[in-house]
């Protein structure tokens, strides 16, 4: 297995190392090395894959990824090592402010950490993970807000602010000085799924603009007025503009005149100043994240129509939620009947075709659209080969020594938990084997524990589906696998995996950006030059200030409110932040 040269002590050697890091960053920035698009062969450049290669001097390199003139690391500013949002009062509605940071924890579950490694180590790669942004069209007719009557976490008071919240996360990444431990340039951002919430074209457009830059109005239906549960007058939901004494105001939520008008106002994303790659989740592929790709056509008509259900009984809400959890209705036929049975209770809203569900092909084509290229790479990992083959998995070169592999773990047969088909499992095995001289980082939406759904894919009814346990077993057969990075469960969790053959890797699961504490994660891969590898994980919040001002309904003010409202959401679990061993860490493992 090839190795990056060890850190030299002379000024000349340091200069050469900086140039080498910059060269690798350029390669990653240009998306120079897409290995495979899930069809089992290396891709040749095509019009949809990349333009003719430019010289290194011509390639786009973001400011945060240029080789620094002087060492920048280690640093803590802008990360949760320095400060984390924390409550300033102890009861009622909690106002947030600057809190103490989270310390870095050394984990030697898989290998002993050897002294002096900080003086020997060299950077292999560094990247940022976004996960579970859940950008929401909160006025969408198919949403299940009314289930809150039975499960108070089924609707969140802050959901109208997902777009400004995500833009603020982009702004945080753009302000980073590089990798906080090594000072290495950051190579890219990877999203690990549930980028959208309702599988709606409107949300897909917002996601692409948040990531690549642009202006957007987080609004559908009436272009000037919000039409949804938050101005319904129903006490079940927070009515921010109204003086109605709703259930959330009863526990301290504020009256904020003008909140809804601000929430649907045009906002602007600068776009990431890093290349970014995309991995899909169940909410990106399935209506409501749970109904199969063969869902009842009635649901498509209802999505773009002019009626919205906002209130049901506790018993009806429980029945519907139980059906979804037990995967009893993969086609959505039961949900169709549920909506029809409550037709007289629906309220009128403005129809909008932008709310139509998008297909897997639509998802791929949006990523290949030049309007959303940003700093690239073209397709953000996907290519025309994916479109032709109907796949959403691929591999790409991160640096000379590291490849990335993006899996598609959504089961098109329905339900929110995942699995992969035999063809993809075989492709994963083949890709790891063919790249055995490179370290590998695997990305997916689902965790190993949440890949238990083996319902047949309607497009491949004879193909077997494979669980997370089977994926773990495959990864443990390959000595080059360092990490499996994922999301889905909205919680920080880091799990060691080891096999009887002595091979091991770390599973790194990151909390969502829709539930508090609204985090993303920096991952650094380091060769300790002593027979071990270290993976450093550092969590970051959005750039929005911890303190809020109820009179500030600007784009930044809304992003700050997004975090505070989420902290106070009834039913919100503070355990989603994870334990200290799941947050800022150094994860050690033996070289294969």
XYZ file of C-alpha atoms in Angstrom:
592
model
C 0.000 0.000 0.000
C 1.510 3.319 -1.008
C 2.267 5.881 1.659
C 2.505 9.657 1.818
C 6.035 10.805 2.554
C 6.819 11.457 6.204
C 6.957 15.024 7.483
C 10.415 16.491 6.929
C 12.052 18.979 9.200
C 13.860 21.185 6.717
C 12.150 24.228 5.222
C 12.621 22.872 1.717
C 10.988 19.576 2.609
C 8.075 21.358 4.286
C 7.592 23.414 1.161
C 7.511 20.307 -1.003
C 4.967 18.725 1.380
C 2.710 21.794 1.135
C 2.885 21.632 -2.650
C 2.085 17.904 -2.561
C -0.997 18.484 -0.375
C -2.091 21.263 -2.705
C -1.660 19.001 -5.745
C -3.904 16.383 -4.199
C -6.447 19.039 -3.300
C -6.488 20.170 -6.915
C -7.140 16.627 -8.084
C -10.042 16.293 -5.655
C -11.390 19.745 -6.545
C -11.518 18.872 -10.198
C -13.321 15.593 -9.540
C -10.440 14.176 -11.526
C -10.851 10.626 -10.539
C -14.335 9.229 -10.520
C -13.547 5.532 -10.371
C -16.841 3.867 -11.037
C -20.493 4.768 -11.290
C -21.961 1.631 -9.889
C -21.855 -0.326 -13.099
C -18.604 -2.160 -12.547
C -16.198 -0.356 -14.852
C -13.979 2.703 -14.766
C -15.475 5.722 -16.473
C -13.906 7.456 -19.430
C -14.419 11.238 -19.625
C -17.685 12.115 -21.311
C -19.600 15.314 -21.795
C -21.611 14.542 -18.673
C -18.578 13.508 -16.654
C -16.042 16.295 -17.100
C -14.648 18.830 -19.489
C -11.146 18.250 -20.885
C -8.641 18.311 -18.061
C -7.049 21.658 -17.354
C -3.565 22.183 -16.047
C -3.114 22.259 -12.302
C -2.762 26.027 -12.443
C -6.150 26.277 -14.162
C -8.070 23.977 -11.843
C -10.433 25.601 -9.318
C -9.059 25.561 -5.786
C -11.130 27.022 -2.964
C -9.434 29.463 -0.607
C -9.913 27.186 2.403
C -8.172 24.379 0.558
C -5.026 26.118 -0.675
C -1.825 25.024 1.007
C -1.273 27.440 3.912
C 1.763 29.683 3.943
C 2.192 28.933 7.628
C 0.883 26.121 9.855
C -2.753 26.626 10.824
C -3.220 23.652 13.094
C -4.120 22.605 15.581
C -6.979 25.055 15.978
C -10.384 25.047 17.660
C -12.098 28.260 16.532
C -15.362 27.628 14.745
C -15.607 24.051 16.016
C -17.332 22.419 18.976
C -13.913 22.079 20.610
C -14.105 25.807 21.349
C -17.790 26.302 22.159
C -21.200 24.649 21.832
C -24.584 26.337 22.096
C -25.942 25.894 25.628
C -28.936 27.180 27.615
C -28.548 30.412 29.601
C -31.541 29.746 31.866
C -32.560 26.594 33.680
C -36.316 26.371 33.220
C -39.107 27.118 30.778
C -38.173 28.138 27.244
C -34.365 28.068 27.138
C -32.462 30.929 25.549
C -29.144 29.803 24.106
C -25.694 31.308 24.424
C -22.057 30.310 24.260
C -21.336 27.126 26.186
C -18.216 25.140 26.969
C -16.677 23.165 24.146
C -16.473 19.395 23.918
C -13.018 17.921 24.508
C -11.380 15.462 22.151
C -11.487 11.854 23.369
C -8.894 9.238 22.439
C -10.418 5.874 21.514
C -8.100 2.880 21.367
C -10.779 0.176 21.062
C -9.146 -1.189 17.906
C -5.460 -0.377 18.461
C -3.177 1.102 21.092
C -2.158 4.726 20.609
C 1.638 4.984 20.568
C 3.449 7.904 22.162
C 5.079 10.484 19.948
C 2.658 9.931 17.069
C 1.772 13.628 16.927
C 5.344 14.328 15.764
C 5.354 11.586 13.132
C 1.931 11.734 11.555
C 1.186 12.837 8.005
C -2.197 13.738 6.567
C -3.839 11.349 4.137
C -7.105 13.234 3.560
C -9.659 15.492 5.225
C -13.322 16.147 4.442
C -16.610 17.391 5.908
C -19.777 15.327 6.321
C -23.269 16.841 6.144
C -26.189 14.542 6.909
C -29.964 14.674 7.284
C -30.488 18.291 6.278
C -34.175 17.470 5.647
C -34.839 20.633 3.644
C -38.609 20.942 3.980
C -41.474 22.249 1.952
C -43.486 22.767 5.128
C -46.689 23.555 3.230
C -46.644 20.276 1.284
C -50.108 18.612 1.310
C -48.815 15.094 2.068
C -46.962 15.970 5.261
C -47.901 14.142 8.451
C -47.843 17.076 10.921
C -51.177 16.015 12.425
C -49.560 12.859 13.874
C -48.252 15.221 16.555
C -51.541 14.728 18.375
C -50.214 11.246 19.224
C -46.434 11.734 18.996
C -45.288 15.263 19.811
C -41.985 14.804 17.966
C -43.805 14.052 14.698
C -43.793 17.804 14.009
C -41.124 20.297 15.045
C -41.788 24.019 15.658
C -38.597 24.998 13.787
C -39.248 23.134 10.535
C -39.984 26.258 8.474
C -36.331 27.314 8.905
C -34.450 24.343 7.444
C -33.208 26.322 4.427
C -31.625 29.307 6.251
C -30.269 26.804 8.784
C -28.542 24.785 6.053
C -27.154 27.923 4.398
C -25.595 28.893 7.722
C -23.903 25.487 7.835
C -22.435 26.168 4.384
C -21.181 29.503 5.703
C -19.469 27.718 8.598
C -17.611 25.357 6.269
C -16.562 28.263 4.061
C -14.997 29.960 7.091
C -12.943 26.940 8.211
C -9.169 27.347 8.047
C -8.616 23.735 6.958
C -8.509 20.522 8.949
C -8.345 21.448 12.661
C -5.797 18.812 13.744
C -3.378 18.611 10.826
C -3.957 21.864 8.974
C -4.454 19.819 5.809
C -6.669 21.412 3.171
C -10.220 20.075 3.236
C -10.812 17.988 0.118
C -14.615 18.041 -0.155
C -18.003 17.940 1.561
C -20.079 14.747 1.405
C -23.798 14.740 2.147
C -24.980 11.381 3.466
C -28.636 11.547 2.606
C -32.055 12.834 3.560
C -31.044 16.045 1.871
C -34.752 16.676 1.252
C -37.740 15.698 3.360
C -40.834 15.125 1.236
C -39.186 13.869 -2.002
C -40.513 17.050 -3.673
C -39.050 18.888 -6.688
C -39.241 22.131 -4.705
C -36.980 20.743 -1.992
C -34.530 19.258 -4.499
C -34.087 22.674 -6.108
C -33.432 24.251 -2.690
C -30.882 21.579 -1.816
C -28.948 22.060 -5.045
C -28.870 25.835 -4.574
C -27.890 25.627 -0.904
C -24.896 23.468 -1.816
C -23.805 25.154 -5.067
C -25.038 28.703 -4.502
C -28.032 30.739 -5.526
C -31.166 32.549 -4.469
C -34.348 30.749 -3.495
C -37.636 31.314 -1.710
C -38.448 28.425 0.679
C -42.080 28.671 -0.308
C -44.601 26.903 -2.538
C -48.264 27.470 -3.269
C -49.284 31.083 -2.717
C -46.214 33.158 -3.652
C -46.936 35.791 -1.010
C -48.495 33.944 1.910
C -47.690 30.920 4.044
C -50.445 28.264 4.017
C -49.819 25.549 6.553
C -50.257 24.372 10.091
C -48.491 27.383 11.633
C -51.213 29.848 10.688
C -54.045 27.334 10.956
C -55.221 28.521 14.369
C -54.871 24.934 15.628
C -53.506 24.870 19.162
C -51.666 21.626 18.378
C -49.023 23.674 16.533
C -46.957 26.742 17.400
C -48.736 29.789 15.901
C -45.830 32.273 15.911
C -47.633 35.262 14.357
C -50.807 34.817 16.395
C -51.616 35.503 20.032
C -53.457 32.161 20.200
C -52.393 30.336 23.357
C -51.223 27.190 21.602
C -49.515 24.157 23.162
C -46.016 25.469 22.422
C -46.640 28.948 23.791
C -47.901 27.233 26.939
C -44.332 25.988 27.484
C -42.714 29.326 26.693
C -42.476 29.589 22.905
C -42.593 33.251 21.858
C -45.051 35.287 19.858
C -42.999 36.487 16.851
C -44.978 38.806 14.593
C -43.752 38.515 11.017
C -42.079 35.124 11.544
C -43.926 33.272 8.758
C -43.429 36.053 6.209
C -39.715 35.986 7.029
C -39.586 32.180 6.804
C -40.788 32.159 3.170
C -38.770 35.213 2.108
C -36.014 34.879 -0.497
C -32.635 33.833 0.882
C -29.212 33.481 -0.722
C -26.620 30.746 -0.345
C -22.981 31.525 -1.236
C -22.507 27.865 -2.131
C -19.707 25.735 -0.743
C -16.162 26.849 -1.462
C -15.264 23.160 -1.613
C -16.212 20.472 -4.123
C -19.122 18.408 -2.846
C -20.396 14.879 -3.352
C -23.855 13.493 -2.754
C -25.271 10.342 -1.210
C -29.033 9.809 -1.177
C -31.293 8.736 1.683
C -34.758 7.303 2.015
C -36.361 10.772 2.119
C -34.611 11.586 -1.159
C -35.997 8.528 -2.945
C -39.349 7.650 -1.371
C -42.517 9.714 -0.823
C -42.469 10.775 2.843
C -39.312 8.680 3.193
C -41.291 5.476 3.600
C -43.572 4.680 0.656
C -42.029 2.661 -2.172
C -41.013 3.829 -5.618
C -44.215 2.112 -6.824
C -46.395 4.259 -4.543
C -50.063 4.777 -5.324
C -50.565 7.429 -8.085
C -53.176 9.112 -5.873
C -50.337 10.383 -3.679
C -48.708 12.208 -6.594
C -51.990 13.927 -7.422
C -52.512 14.851 -3.776
C -48.977 16.276 -3.507
C -49.625 18.935 -6.146
C -53.291 19.447 -5.319
C -55.231 22.060 -3.384
C -56.224 20.188 -0.229
C -54.208 19.635 2.949
C -55.093 17.588 6.017
C -54.062 19.300 9.269
C -55.984 17.601 12.073
C -57.034 14.043 12.998
C -57.890 12.212 16.202
C -55.254 10.636 18.437
C -56.553 7.159 17.534
C -56.311 7.795 13.801
C -52.829 9.285 14.167
C -51.636 6.246 16.126
C -53.059 3.852 13.563
C -51.284 5.636 10.711
C -47.969 5.880 12.564
C -48.081 2.200 13.530
C -48.692 1.270 9.895
C -45.637 3.251 8.783
C -43.369 1.897 11.518
C -44.325 -1.708 10.817
C -43.978 -1.254 7.044
C -47.506 -2.523 6.532
C -48.227 -0.195 3.618
C -45.243 -0.044 1.218
C -47.321 1.166 -1.746
C -49.132 3.838 0.246
C -52.528 2.354 -0.534
C -53.520 2.541 3.109
C -52.377 6.150 3.273
C -54.465 6.899 0.177
C -57.516 5.442 1.920
C -56.650 7.389 5.082
C -56.584 10.683 3.178
C -59.811 9.904 1.341
C -61.525 9.066 4.630
C -60.539 12.497 5.962
C -61.329 14.455 2.797
C -64.038 16.537 4.489
C -61.561 17.674 7.154
C -59.023 18.991 4.652
C -58.355 22.678 4.185
C -57.884 24.491 0.886
C -54.355 25.509 -0.147
C -52.886 26.819 -3.383
C -51.975 23.934 -5.738
C -48.383 23.791 -6.963
C -46.780 21.368 -9.424
C -43.335 22.020 -7.892
C -44.438 19.773 -5.030
C -44.560 16.720 -7.284
C -42.311 13.839 -6.206
C -39.031 13.514 -8.062
C -37.755 10.193 -9.363
C -34.275 8.701 -8.845
C -33.509 9.765 -12.424
C -34.610 13.330 -11.609
C -32.250 13.306 -8.629
C -29.313 12.270 -10.805
C -30.114 14.770 -13.551
C -30.308 17.627 -11.050
C -26.772 16.791 -9.901
C -25.573 16.725 -13.518
C -27.243 20.064 -14.325
C -24.505 22.656 -15.060
C -26.589 25.230 -13.164
C -25.727 23.399 -9.943
C -22.093 22.537 -10.573
C -20.597 24.979 -8.077
C -16.954 23.964 -7.573
C -17.800 20.510 -8.887
C -17.066 17.851 -9.582
C -19.479 17.556 -12.510
C -22.354 15.408 -11.240
C -21.138 15.556 -7.620
C -20.119 11.922 -7.887
C -22.875 10.801 -10.238
C -22.440 10.463 -14.001
C -24.365 9.668 -17.152
C -23.441 6.023 -16.514
C -25.548 6.150 -13.336
C -28.469 7.576 -15.325
C -28.159 4.877 -17.970
C -27.831 2.051 -15.429
C -30.409 3.408 -12.975
C -27.911 3.265 -10.096
C -26.965 5.742 -7.379
C -23.680 4.287 -6.135
C -20.183 5.227 -7.249
C -16.523 5.458 -6.216
C -14.149 8.404 -6.457
C -10.522 9.244 -5.752
C -10.015 11.429 -2.654
C -6.214 11.578 -2.764
C -3.304 9.470 -4.004
C -3.767 7.106 -1.073
C -7.528 7.194 -0.393
C -10.708 6.400 -2.325
C -14.294 7.159 -1.370
C -17.236 4.832 -2.017
C -20.816 6.106 -1.921
C -23.521 3.468 -1.438
C -27.261 3.611 -2.128
C -28.858 1.939 0.890
C -32.488 2.957 0.315
C -34.820 0.040 -0.378
C -37.099 1.113 -3.227
C -39.599 -1.485 -2.039
C -40.601 0.860 0.780
C -39.969 1.596 4.481
C -37.468 3.974 6.047
C -34.819 1.397 6.990
C -32.404 0.224 4.341
C -30.467 -2.561 2.603
C -28.544 -3.085 -0.638
C -29.047 -5.448 -3.545
C -26.714 -8.249 -4.606
C -25.425 -6.320 -7.620
C -24.346 -3.424 -5.432
C -22.812 -5.715 -2.815
C -20.760 -7.464 -5.506
C -19.728 -4.106 -6.973
C -18.577 -2.948 -3.520
C -16.485 -6.083 -3.105
C -14.982 -5.676 -6.580
C -14.215 -1.981 -6.099
C -12.405 -2.613 -2.812
C -10.436 -5.465 -4.333
C -9.399 -3.476 -7.398
C -8.255 -0.610 -5.164
C -6.562 -2.699 -2.470
C -3.493 -0.436 -2.592
C -5.584 2.553 -1.487
C -7.277 3.173 1.807
C -11.083 3.340 1.536
C -13.803 5.381 3.221
C -17.370 4.160 2.644
C -20.324 6.560 2.741
C -24.022 5.727 3.040
C -27.200 7.110 4.519
C -28.190 4.165 6.684
C -26.162 2.781 9.552
C -25.243 -0.880 9.800
C -27.899 -1.359 12.499
C -30.665 0.310 10.457
C -30.136 -1.839 7.355
C -32.653 -4.531 8.253
C -35.244 -3.972 5.521
C -35.015 -6.672 2.850
C -38.233 -5.968 0.960
C -37.699 -6.695 -2.789
C -36.967 -3.748 -5.063
C -39.880 -3.509 -7.572
C -37.382 -2.822 -10.377
C -35.406 -5.980 -9.503
C -37.929 -8.344 -7.920
C -35.679 -11.395 -8.143
C -32.648 -9.755 -6.566
C -31.835 -10.497 -2.948
C -31.437 -7.581 -0.519
C -28.582 -7.590 2.012
C -28.485 -6.267 5.580
C -26.015 -4.043 7.360
C -24.515 -7.041 9.108
C -23.637 -8.494 5.698
C -22.040 -5.210 4.637
C -19.972 -5.139 7.845
C -18.790 -8.688 7.150
C -17.750 -7.723 3.617
C -15.914 -4.588 4.769
C -14.052 -6.608 7.392
C -12.675 -8.830 4.627
C -10.812 -5.871 3.145
C -7.735 -4.588 4.959
C -7.906 -1.184 3.240
C -11.249 -0.081 4.765
C -10.744 2.607 7.419
C -14.248 3.964 8.012
C -17.929 3.756 7.177
C -19.488 7.238 7.481
C -23.288 7.569 7.679
C -26.329 9.240 9.286
C -30.071 8.373 9.339
C -30.533 7.902 13.099
C -30.056 11.657 13.857
C -27.563 10.850 16.595
C -23.800 10.965 17.065
C -22.481 7.434 17.456
C -19.062 5.913 16.748
C -18.857 2.119 16.611
C -15.744 -0.067 16.323
C -15.987 -3.106 14.056
C -13.492 -5.941 14.215
C -13.390 -9.420 12.708
C -11.759 -12.697 13.705
C -9.093 -12.075 11.053
C -7.959 -9.048 13.037
C -9.117 -6.516 10.453
C -11.108 -3.578 11.710
C -12.705 -0.261 10.820
C -14.694 2.527 12.487
C -18.343 3.297 11.790
C -18.877 7.042 12.200
C -22.514 8.124 12.489
C -23.288 11.840 12.685
C -26.319 13.651 14.089
C -28.741 15.411 11.750
C -28.997 19.066 10.861
C -32.731 19.140 11.485
C -32.797 18.087 15.146
C -30.768 19.814 17.839
C -27.764 20.048 18.125
C -27.648 20.631 14.330
C -24.165 19.300 13.635
C -21.821 18.382 10.798
C -18.489 16.572 11.150
C -14.933 17.044 9.915
C -13.000 13.790 9.438
C -9.217 13.705 9.094
C -7.276 10.585 8.084
C -3.708 10.437 9.395
C -0.818 7.967 9.036
C 0.957 7.825 12.402
C 4.063 6.201 10.851
C 4.094 3.584 13.605
C 1.843 0.887 12.154
C -1.380 2.710 13.065
C -3.839 5.101 11.459
C -5.763 7.804 13.340
C -9.109 9.190 12.291
C -9.842 12.542 13.912
C -13.494 13.591 14.093
C -14.435 17.186 14.911
C -18.030 18.388 15.074
C -19.117 21.816 13.863
C -22.276 23.890 14.244
C -23.639 26.398 11.752
C -22.152 29.894 11.566
C -25.245 31.466 13.143
C -24.605 33.041 16.565
C -25.598 31.035 19.629
C -27.532 33.970 21.057
C -30.808 34.909 19.422
C -32.745 38.147 19.141
C -36.495 37.768 18.706
C -36.562 41.035 16.735
C -33.953 39.801 14.250
C -35.748 37.974 11.445
C -32.913 38.378 8.964
C -31.488 35.320 7.211
C -28.813 35.006 9.916
C -31.295 35.708 12.698
C -33.584 32.951 11.418
C -30.650 30.514 11.329
C -29.926 31.300 14.984
C -33.603 30.854 15.868
C -33.584 27.531 14.016
C -31.106 26.159 16.556
C -32.841 27.624 19.615
C -36.333 26.532 18.582
C -34.985 23.029 17.930
C -33.413 22.898 21.391
C -36.808 23.732 22.904
C -38.930 21.502 20.651
C -41.254 19.391 22.824
C -40.099 15.806 22.715
C -36.619 16.723 21.466
C -33.943 14.404 22.814
C -30.727 15.947 24.107
C -29.198 12.458 23.807
C -28.867 12.960 20.055
C -25.586 14.776 20.700
C -24.201 11.414 21.796
C -21.656 10.701 24.496
C -18.216 12.349 24.565
C -16.764 9.218 22.911
C -19.073 9.813 19.925
C -18.241 13.485 19.345
C -14.749 14.933 18.984
C -12.405 11.986 18.884
C -9.160 10.403 17.811
C -9.944 6.898 16.552
C -6.933 4.610 16.286
C -6.695 1.409 14.239
C -3.940 -0.832 12.922
C -2.814 -0.649 9.342
C -4.106 -3.584 7.341
